[in-house]
mmCIF file of C-alpha atoms and ligand atoms in Angstrom:
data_model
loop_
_atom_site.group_PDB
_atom_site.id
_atom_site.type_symbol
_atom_site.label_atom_id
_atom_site.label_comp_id
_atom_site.label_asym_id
_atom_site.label_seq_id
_atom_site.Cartn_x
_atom_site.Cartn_y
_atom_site.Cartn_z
ATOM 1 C CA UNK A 192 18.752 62.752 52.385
ATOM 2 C CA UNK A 193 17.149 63.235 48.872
ATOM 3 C CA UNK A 194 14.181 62.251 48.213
ATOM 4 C CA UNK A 195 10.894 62.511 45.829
ATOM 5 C CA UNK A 196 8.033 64.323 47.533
ATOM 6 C CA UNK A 197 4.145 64.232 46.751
ATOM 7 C CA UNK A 198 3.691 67.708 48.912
ATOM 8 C CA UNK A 199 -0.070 67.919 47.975
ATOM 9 C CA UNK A 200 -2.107 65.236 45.952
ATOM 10 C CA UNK A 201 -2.606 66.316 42.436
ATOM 11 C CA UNK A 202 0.947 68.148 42.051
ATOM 12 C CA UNK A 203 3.757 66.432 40.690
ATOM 13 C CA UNK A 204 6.609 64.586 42.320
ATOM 14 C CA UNK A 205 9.037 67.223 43.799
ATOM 15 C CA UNK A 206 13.081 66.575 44.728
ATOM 16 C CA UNK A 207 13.624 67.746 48.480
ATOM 17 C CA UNK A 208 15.753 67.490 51.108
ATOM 18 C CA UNK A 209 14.044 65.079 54.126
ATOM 19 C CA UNK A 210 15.693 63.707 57.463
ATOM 20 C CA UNK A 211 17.303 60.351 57.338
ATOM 21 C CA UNK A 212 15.283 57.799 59.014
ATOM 22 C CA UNK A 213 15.635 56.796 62.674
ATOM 23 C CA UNK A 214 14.451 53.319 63.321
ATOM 24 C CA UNK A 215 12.415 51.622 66.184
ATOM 25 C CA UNK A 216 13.559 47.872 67.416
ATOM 26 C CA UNK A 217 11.402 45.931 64.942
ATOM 27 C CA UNK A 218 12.812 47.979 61.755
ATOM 28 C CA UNK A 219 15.642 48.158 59.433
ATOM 29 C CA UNK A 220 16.884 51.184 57.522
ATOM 30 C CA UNK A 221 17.657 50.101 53.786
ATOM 31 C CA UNK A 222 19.587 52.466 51.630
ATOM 32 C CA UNK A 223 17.480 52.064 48.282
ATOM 33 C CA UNK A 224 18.773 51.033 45.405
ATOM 34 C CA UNK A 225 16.373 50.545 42.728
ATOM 35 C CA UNK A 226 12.556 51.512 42.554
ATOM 36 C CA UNK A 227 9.675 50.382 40.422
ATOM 37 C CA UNK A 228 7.513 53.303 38.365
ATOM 38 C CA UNK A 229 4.310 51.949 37.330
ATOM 39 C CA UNK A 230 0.320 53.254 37.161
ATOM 40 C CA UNK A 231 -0.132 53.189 41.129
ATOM 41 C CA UNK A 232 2.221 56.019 41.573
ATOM 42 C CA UNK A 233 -0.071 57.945 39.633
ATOM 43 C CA UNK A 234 -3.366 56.619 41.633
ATOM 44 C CA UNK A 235 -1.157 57.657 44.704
ATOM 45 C CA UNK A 236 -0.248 60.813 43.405
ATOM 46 C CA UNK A 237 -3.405 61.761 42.471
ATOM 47 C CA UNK A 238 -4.796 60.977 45.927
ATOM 48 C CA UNK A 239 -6.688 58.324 44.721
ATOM 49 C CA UNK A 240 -5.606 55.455 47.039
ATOM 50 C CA UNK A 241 -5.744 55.556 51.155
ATOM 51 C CA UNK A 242 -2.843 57.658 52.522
ATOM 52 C CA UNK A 243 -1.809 61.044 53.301
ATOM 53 C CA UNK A 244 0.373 63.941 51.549
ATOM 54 C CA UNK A 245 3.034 65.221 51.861
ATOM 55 C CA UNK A 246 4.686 61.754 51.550
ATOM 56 C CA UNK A 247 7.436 59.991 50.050
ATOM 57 C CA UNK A 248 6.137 57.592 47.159
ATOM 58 C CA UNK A 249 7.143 54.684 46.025
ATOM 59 C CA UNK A 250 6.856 50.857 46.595
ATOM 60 C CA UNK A 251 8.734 48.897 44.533
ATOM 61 C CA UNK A 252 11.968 48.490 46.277
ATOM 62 C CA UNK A 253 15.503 46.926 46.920
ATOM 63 C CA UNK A 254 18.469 47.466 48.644
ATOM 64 C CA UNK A 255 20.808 46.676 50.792
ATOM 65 C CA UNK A 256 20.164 46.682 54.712
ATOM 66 C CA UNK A 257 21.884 49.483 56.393
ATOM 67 C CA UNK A 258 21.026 48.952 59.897
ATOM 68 C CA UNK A 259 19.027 47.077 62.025
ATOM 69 C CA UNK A 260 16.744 47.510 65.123
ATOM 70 C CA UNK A 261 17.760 45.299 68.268
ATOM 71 C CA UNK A 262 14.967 42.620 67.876
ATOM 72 C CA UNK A 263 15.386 42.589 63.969
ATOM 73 C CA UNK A 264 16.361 38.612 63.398
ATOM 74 C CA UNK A 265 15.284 38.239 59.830
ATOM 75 C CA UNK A 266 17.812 40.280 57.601
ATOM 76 C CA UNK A 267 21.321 42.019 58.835
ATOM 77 C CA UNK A 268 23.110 44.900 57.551
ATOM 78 C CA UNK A 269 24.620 44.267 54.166
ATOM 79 C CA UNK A 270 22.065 41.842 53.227
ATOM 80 C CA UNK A 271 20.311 42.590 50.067
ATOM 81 C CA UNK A 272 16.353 42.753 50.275
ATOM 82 C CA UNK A 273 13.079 42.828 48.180
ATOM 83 C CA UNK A 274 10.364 44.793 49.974
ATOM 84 C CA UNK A 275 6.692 43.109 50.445
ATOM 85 C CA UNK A 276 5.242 46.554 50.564
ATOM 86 C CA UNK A 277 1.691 46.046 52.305
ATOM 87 C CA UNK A 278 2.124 46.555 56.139
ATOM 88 C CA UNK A 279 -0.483 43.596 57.658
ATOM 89 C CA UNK A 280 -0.543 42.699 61.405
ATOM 90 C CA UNK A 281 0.513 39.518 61.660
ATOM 91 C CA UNK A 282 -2.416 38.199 63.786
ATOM 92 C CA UNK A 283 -5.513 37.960 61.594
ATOM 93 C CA UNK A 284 -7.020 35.111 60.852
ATOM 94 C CA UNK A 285 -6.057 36.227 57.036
ATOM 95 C CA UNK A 286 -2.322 36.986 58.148
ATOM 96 C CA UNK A 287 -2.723 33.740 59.867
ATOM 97 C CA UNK A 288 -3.789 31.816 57.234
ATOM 98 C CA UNK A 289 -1.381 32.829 54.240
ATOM 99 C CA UNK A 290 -3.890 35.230 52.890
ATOM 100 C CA UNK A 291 -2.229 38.791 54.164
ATOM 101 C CA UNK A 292 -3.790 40.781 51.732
ATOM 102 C CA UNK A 293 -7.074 40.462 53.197
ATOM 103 C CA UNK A 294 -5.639 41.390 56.724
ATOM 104 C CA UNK A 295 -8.393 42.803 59.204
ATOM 105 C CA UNK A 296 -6.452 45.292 60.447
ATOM 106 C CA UNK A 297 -4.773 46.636 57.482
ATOM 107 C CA UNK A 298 -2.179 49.757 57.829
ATOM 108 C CA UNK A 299 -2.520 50.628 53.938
ATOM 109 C CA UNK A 300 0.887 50.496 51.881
ATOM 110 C CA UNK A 301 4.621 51.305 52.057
ATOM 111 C CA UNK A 302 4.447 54.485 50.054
ATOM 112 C CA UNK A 303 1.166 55.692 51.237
ATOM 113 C CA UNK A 304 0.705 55.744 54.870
ATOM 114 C CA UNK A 305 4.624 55.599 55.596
ATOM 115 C CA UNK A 306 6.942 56.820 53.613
ATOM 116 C CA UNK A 307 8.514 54.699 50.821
ATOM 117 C CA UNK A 308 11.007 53.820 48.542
ATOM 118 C CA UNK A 309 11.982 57.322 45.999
ATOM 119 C CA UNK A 310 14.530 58.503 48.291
ATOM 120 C CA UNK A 311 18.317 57.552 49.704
ATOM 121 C CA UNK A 312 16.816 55.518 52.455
ATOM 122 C CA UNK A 313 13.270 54.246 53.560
ATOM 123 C CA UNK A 314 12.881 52.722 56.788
ATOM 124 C CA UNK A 315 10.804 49.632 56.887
ATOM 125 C CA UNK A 316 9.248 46.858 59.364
ATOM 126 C CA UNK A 317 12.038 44.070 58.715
ATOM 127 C CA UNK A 318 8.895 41.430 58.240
ATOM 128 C CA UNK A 319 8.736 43.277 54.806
ATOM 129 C CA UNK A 320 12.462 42.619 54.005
ATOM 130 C CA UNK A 321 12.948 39.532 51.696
ATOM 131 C CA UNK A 322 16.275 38.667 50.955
ATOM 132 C CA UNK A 323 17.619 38.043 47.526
ATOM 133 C CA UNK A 324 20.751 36.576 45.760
ATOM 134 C CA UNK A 325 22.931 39.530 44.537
ATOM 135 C CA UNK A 326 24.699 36.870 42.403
ATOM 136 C CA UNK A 327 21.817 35.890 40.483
ATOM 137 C CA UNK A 328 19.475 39.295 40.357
ATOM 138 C CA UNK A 329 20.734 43.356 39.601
ATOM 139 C CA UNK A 330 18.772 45.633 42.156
ATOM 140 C CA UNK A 331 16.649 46.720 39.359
ATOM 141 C CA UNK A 332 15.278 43.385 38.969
ATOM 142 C CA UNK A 333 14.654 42.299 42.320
ATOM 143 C CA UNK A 334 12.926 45.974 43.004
ATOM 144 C CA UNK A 335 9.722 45.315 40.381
ATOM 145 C CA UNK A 336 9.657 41.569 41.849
ATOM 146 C CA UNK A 337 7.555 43.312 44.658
ATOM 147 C CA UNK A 338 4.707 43.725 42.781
ATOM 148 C CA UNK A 339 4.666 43.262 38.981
ATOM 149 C CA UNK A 340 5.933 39.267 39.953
ATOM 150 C CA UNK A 341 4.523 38.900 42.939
ATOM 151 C CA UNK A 342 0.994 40.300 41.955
ATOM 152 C CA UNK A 343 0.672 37.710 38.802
ATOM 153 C CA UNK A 344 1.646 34.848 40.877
ATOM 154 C CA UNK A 345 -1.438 35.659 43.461
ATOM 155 C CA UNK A 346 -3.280 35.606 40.281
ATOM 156 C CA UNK A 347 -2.075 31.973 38.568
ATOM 157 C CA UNK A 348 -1.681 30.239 41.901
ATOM 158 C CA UNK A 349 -4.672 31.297 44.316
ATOM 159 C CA UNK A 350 -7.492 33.219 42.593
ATOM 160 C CA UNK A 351 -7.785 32.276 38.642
ATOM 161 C CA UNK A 352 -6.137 28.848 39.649
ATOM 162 C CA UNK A 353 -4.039 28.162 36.208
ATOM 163 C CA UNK A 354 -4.707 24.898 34.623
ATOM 164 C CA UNK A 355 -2.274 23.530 32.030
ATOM 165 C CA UNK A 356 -3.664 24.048 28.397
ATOM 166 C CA UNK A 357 -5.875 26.499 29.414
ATOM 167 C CA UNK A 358 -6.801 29.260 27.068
ATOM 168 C CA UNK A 359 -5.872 32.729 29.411
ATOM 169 C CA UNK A 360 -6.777 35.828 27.898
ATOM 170 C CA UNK A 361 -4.708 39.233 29.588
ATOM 171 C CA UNK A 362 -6.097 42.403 28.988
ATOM 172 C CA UNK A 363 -3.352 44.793 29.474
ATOM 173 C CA UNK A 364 -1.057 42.497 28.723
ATOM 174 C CA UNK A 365 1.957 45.279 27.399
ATOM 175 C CA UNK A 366 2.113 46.813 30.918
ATOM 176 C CA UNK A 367 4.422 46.551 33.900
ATOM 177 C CA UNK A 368 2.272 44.194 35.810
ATOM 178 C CA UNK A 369 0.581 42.942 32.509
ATOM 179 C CA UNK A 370 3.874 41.462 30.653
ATOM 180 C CA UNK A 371 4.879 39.334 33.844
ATOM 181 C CA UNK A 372 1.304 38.258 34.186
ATOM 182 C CA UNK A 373 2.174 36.788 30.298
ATOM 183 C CA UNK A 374 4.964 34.813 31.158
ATOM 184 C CA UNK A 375 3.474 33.551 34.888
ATOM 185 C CA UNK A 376 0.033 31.942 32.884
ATOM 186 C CA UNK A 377 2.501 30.429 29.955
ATOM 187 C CA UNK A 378 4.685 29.019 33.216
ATOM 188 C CA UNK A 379 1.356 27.450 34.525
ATOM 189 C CA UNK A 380 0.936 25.930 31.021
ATOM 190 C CA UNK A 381 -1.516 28.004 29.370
ATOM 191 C CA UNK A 382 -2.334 29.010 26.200
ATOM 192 C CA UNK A 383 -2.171 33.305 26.200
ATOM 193 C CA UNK A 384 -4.293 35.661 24.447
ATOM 194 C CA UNK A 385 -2.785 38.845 24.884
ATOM 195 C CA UNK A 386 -4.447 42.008 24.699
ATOM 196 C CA UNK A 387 -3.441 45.775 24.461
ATOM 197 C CA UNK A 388 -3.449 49.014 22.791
ATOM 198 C CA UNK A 389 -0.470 49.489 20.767
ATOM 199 C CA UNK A 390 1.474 47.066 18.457
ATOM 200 C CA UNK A 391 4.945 47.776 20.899
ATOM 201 C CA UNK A 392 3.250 46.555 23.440
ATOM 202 C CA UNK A 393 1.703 43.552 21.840
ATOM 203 C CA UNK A 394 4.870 42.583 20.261
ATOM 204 C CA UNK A 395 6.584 42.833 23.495
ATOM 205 C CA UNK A 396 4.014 40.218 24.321
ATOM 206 C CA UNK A 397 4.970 37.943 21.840
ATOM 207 C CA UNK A 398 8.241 37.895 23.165
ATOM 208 C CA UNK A 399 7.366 36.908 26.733
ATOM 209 C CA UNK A 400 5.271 33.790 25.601
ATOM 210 C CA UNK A 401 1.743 35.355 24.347
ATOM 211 C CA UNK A 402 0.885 32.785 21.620
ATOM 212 C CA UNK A 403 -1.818 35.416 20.387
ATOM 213 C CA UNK A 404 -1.899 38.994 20.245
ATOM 214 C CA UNK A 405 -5.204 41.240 20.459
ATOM 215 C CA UNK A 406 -5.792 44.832 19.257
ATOM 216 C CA UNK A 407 -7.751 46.158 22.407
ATOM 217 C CA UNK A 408 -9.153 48.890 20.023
ATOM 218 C CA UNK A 409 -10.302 46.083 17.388
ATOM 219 C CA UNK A 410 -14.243 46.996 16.650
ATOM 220 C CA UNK A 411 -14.585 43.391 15.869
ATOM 221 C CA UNK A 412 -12.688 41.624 19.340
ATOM 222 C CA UNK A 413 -15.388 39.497 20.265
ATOM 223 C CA UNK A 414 -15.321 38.128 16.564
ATOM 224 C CA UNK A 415 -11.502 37.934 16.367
ATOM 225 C CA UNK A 416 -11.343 36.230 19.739
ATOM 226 C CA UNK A 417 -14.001 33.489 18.395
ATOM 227 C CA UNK A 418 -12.387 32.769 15.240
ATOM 228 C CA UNK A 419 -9.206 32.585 17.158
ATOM 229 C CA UNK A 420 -10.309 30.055 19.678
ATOM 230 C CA UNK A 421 -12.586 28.358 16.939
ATOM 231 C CA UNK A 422 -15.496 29.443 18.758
ATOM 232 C CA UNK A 423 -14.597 28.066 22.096
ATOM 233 C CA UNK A 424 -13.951 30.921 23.906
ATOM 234 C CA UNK A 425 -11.770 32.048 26.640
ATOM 235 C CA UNK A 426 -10.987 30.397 30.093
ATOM 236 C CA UNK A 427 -9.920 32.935 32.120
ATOM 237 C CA UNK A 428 -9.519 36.227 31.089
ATOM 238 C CA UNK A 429 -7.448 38.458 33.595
ATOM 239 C CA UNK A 430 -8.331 42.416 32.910
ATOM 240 C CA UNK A 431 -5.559 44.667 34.648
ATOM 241 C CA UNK A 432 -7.032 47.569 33.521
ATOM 242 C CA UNK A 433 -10.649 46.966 34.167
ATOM 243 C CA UNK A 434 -12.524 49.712 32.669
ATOM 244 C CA UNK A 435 -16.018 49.514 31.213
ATOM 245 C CA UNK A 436 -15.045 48.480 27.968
ATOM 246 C CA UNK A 437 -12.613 46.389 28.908
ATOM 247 C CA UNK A 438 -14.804 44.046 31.392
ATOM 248 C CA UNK A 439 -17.453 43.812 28.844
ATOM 249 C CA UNK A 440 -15.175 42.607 25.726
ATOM 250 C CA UNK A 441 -13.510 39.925 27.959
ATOM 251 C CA UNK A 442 -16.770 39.085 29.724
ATOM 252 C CA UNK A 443 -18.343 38.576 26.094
ATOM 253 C CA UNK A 444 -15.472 36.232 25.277
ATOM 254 C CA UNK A 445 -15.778 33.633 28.133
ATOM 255 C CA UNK A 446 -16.062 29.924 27.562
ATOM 256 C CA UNK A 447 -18.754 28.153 29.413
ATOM 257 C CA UNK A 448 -17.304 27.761 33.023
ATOM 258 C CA UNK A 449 -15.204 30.815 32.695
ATOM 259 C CA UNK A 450 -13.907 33.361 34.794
ATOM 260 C CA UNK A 451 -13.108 36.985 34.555
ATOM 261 C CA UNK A 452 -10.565 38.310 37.095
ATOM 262 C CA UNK A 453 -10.472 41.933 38.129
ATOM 263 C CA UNK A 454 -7.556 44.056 38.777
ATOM 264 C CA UNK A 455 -6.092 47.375 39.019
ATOM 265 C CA UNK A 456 -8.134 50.296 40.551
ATOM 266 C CA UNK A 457 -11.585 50.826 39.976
ATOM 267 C CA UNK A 458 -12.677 54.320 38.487
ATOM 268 C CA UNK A 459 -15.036 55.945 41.229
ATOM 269 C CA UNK A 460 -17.119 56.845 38.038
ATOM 270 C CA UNK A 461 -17.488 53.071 36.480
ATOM 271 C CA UNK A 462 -20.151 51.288 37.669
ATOM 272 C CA UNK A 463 -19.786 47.262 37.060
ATOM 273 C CA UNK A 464 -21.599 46.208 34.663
ATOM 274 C CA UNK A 465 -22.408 43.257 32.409
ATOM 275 C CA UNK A 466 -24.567 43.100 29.235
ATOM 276 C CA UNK A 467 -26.329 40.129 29.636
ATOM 277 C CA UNK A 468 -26.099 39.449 33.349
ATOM 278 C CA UNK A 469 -28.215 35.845 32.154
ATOM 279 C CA UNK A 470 -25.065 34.821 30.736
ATOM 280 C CA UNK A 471 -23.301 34.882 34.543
ATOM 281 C CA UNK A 472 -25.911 31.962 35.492
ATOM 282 C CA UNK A 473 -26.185 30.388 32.005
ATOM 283 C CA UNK A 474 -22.446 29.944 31.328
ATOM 284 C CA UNK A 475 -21.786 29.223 35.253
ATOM 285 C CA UNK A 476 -19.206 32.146 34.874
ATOM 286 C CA UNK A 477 -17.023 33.525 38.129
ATOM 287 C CA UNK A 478 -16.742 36.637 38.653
ATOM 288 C CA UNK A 479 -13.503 37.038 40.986
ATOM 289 C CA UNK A 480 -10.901 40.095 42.420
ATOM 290 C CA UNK A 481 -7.304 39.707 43.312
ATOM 291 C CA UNK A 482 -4.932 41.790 45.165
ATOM 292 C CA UNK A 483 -1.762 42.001 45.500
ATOM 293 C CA UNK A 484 0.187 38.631 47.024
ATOM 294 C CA UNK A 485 0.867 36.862 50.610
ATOM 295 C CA UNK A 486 4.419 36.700 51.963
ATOM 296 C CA UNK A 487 4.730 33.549 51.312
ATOM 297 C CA UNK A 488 3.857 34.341 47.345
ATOM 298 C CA UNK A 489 6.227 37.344 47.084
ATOM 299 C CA UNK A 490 8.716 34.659 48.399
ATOM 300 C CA UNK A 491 7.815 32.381 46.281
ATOM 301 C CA UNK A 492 8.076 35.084 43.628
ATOM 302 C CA UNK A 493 11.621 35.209 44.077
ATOM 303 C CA UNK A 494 12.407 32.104 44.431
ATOM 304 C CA UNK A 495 10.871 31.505 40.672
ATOM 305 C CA UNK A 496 12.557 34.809 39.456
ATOM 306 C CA UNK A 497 15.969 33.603 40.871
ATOM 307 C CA UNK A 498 15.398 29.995 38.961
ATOM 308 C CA UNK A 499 15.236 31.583 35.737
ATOM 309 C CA UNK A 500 11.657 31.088 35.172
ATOM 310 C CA UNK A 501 10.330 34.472 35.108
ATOM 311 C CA UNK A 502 12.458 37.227 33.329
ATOM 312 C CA UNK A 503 11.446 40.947 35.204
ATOM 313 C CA UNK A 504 11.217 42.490 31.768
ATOM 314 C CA UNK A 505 13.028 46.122 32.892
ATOM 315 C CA UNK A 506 12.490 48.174 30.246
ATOM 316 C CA UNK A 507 13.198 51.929 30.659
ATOM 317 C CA UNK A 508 15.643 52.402 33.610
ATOM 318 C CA UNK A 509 15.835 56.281 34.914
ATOM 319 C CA UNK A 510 18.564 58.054 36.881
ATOM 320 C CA UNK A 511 17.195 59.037 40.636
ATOM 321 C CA UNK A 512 16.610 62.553 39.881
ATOM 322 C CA UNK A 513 14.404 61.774 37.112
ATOM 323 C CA UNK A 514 11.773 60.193 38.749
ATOM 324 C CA UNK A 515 9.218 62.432 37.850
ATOM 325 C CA UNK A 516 9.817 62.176 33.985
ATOM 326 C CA UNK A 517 9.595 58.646 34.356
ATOM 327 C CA UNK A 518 6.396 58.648 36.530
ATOM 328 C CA UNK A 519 5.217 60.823 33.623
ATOM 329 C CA UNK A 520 6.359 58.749 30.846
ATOM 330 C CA UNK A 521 4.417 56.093 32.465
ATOM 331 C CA UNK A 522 1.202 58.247 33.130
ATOM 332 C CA UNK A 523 1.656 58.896 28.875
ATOM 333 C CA UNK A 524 1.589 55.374 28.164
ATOM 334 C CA UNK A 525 5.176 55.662 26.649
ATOM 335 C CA UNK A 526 6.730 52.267 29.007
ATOM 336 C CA UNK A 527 6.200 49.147 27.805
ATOM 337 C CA UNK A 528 7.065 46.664 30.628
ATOM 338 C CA UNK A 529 7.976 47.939 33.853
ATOM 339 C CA UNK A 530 10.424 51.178 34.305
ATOM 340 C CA UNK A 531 12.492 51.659 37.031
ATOM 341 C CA UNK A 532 14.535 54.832 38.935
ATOM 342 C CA UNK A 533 18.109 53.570 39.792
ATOM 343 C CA UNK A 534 19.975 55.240 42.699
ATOM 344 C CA UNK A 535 23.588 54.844 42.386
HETATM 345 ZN ZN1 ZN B 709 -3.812 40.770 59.704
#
C-alpha cells in the first residue's frame, strides 16, 4: 500500500510503498478515507513528541472498516468509523473512571508509536473505532472530529467547566483546534473573545460565533481587552498556543476568580512564567492543563457534530499524494481551520 513516511525525524514526509496491515484478534483494518493535517504532525515530525521513526503519521482519521479480528464486537466491516487516537489500557483507575487521557499505563498515540492514518490502510485496536452516520457526516468531517472536536469539548465540559454568559477568551482561536474551540464555548453559552494573528483568521472567527475579535500582535491587548470587557476582565481564557507571550497577555487579562487553561505543546526552551505571581493568590486565579478527550467525550463529540451543533469547519482539503504540501502549508501558517488529505 501507499503511504506517507517520516523515515528520520526532522526530514519531510516521504510517499513509499509499505505492507498492508495484518491484524491480531482485538483489531480492525480500516481502509482510510480522510485524514486531519494540523500543528502535531509537525511536533511529530520533528521528533518532538514520544514515538519512534521511521513511522507512518497521522491521527486524525475515518474510514470504513475493512476487516475485523475474531473477538472484535464493537464495529464490523463496512461500518464507517472515527478513530479515538490515544491507545490507553483500559484498566486504570483513570481509564476506569472516564478520564483516559491520564491513563497510567499510557502506549503514546496512533501515529507515533504505531503507525497511523496517511496511508491506504492503518490497522487499529477496534476500542478506538467510533462509528459514525455516513448519512449525516462526509469522511472529511468525521476525520478532524478526532481531535479538533473532541479536544474542545474536554476543554468546555471537564477542565475550564463553561458557564453560560461567561466571558471566554481563545488564544489561537483561527486554528484547526482553535476555531472549533469558538463554536464549543458559544454552545456552552459564553461570551468569546477571540484571539489570533491574522485578520483571515479572526474573521473566520467571527463566523463561527466569536462575538469579539483580538489582534494577538496588538501592543496595547491588555488595554483593548479592558475596554472591551469594561474593565471586568476575562473568565477563562483558553491559550492553544501557549507561548511566553501568549500566557502572559491572557494571564494579565483575567477577572478575579479566573482561569487560564493551557494547551498545545510546550517549547522545551519556555519556561512558565507569570509577571506578578501575587496576582495568582490575590485574584484566586487557576492555573489548569487539558489534554486531549475520554472516549466517552470523543463520543459525545460526535454525537453533537451529528446534531448539527458543531460545524467541523474543513477548510483546505488535499489530494492523498499531497500530504506533504499540506503538512507544509500548515507548518507556514497558510490554513485557517483545519485541512485535511482525502484518499479516494
Ligand atoms: Zn489506563
Amino acid at each position: 500500500m501507499k503511504a506517507f513516511v517520516v523515515e528520520k525525524f526532522g526530514e519531510r514526509l516521504k510517499l513509499m510503498d509499505r505492507p498492508k496491515p495484518t491484524i491480531g484478534r482485538v483489531e480492525a483494518l480500516v481502509k482510510v478515507k480522510a485524514c486531519g493535517i494540523g500543528l502535531t504532525l509537525s511536533w511529530i515530525r520533528l521528533g518532538r513528541m514520544s514515538g519512534s521513526a521511521p513511522r507512518i503519521i497521522g491521527h486524525e482519521i475515518a474510514g470504513i472498516v475493512e476487516e475485523v479480528g475474531d473477538g472484535v464486537t464493537n464495529v464490523s466491516k463496512g461500518d464507517s468509523v472515527a478513530v479515538y487516537f490515544y491507545l490507553t489500557c483500559g484498566k486504570c483507575e483513570y481509564c476506569m473512571t472516564d478520564r483516559e487521557t491520564l491513563c497510567t499505563n499510557f502506549k503514546g498515540n496512533v501515529g507515533t508509536r504505531t503507525d497511523g492514518g496517511l496511508a491506504e490502510y492503518v490497522k487499529l485496536p477496534s476500542e478506538n473505532l467510533f462509528k459514525f452516520s455516513k448519512a449525516k457526516l462526509s469522511y472529511s468531517e468525521a476525520s478532524i472530529i478526532s481531535d479538533a472536536i473532541a479536544t474542545p469539548l474536554h476543554v468546555a465540559k471537564r477542565r475550564a467547566v463553561i458557564r453560560p454568559l461567561e466571558s471566554i477568551m481563545i488564544i489561537g482561536a483561527g486554528g484547526g483546534v482553535g476555531i472549533h474551540m469558538v463554536q464549543m464555548a458559544k454552545l456552552f453559552g459564553a461570551d468569546v473573545y477571540a484571539v489570533d494573528v491574522s485578520e483571515e483568521k479572526l474573521k473566520l472567527a467571527s463566523t463561527y460565533g466569536a462575538t469579539h475579535t483580538i489582534d494577538a500582535n496588538d501592543p496595547q491587548f491588555v488595554e483593548t481587552v479592558k475596554k472591551l470587557t469594561n474593565n471586568k476582565g476575562i473568565h477563562t481564557v483558553i491559550d492553544f498556543v501557549s507561548r511566553p507571550s501568549t500566557i502572559s497577555n491572557g494571564f494579565s487579562c483575567l477577572s478575579p476568580n479566573g482561569k487560564i487553561v493551557l494547551l498545545g505543546h510546550f517549547h522545551p526552551e519556555d519556561p512558565l512564567h507569570i509577571d506578578d505571581p501575587q496576582d495568582v493568590i490575590r485574584k484566586e486565579i487557576s492555573i489548569m492543563g487539558s489534554r486531549y478527550a475520554t472516549k466517552q467525550e470523543f463520543r459525545e463529540a460526535i454525537d453533537v457534530v451529528e446534531r448539527g451543533l458543531i460545524k467541523p469547519v474543513v477548510t483546505a482539503r488535499y489530494k492523498f499524494e499531497d500530504a506533504d504540501n499540506a503538512l507544509r502549508d500548515v507548518e507556514e501558517g497558510r490554513v485557517s481551520g483545519r485541512a485535511v488529505v482525502e484518499i479516494a
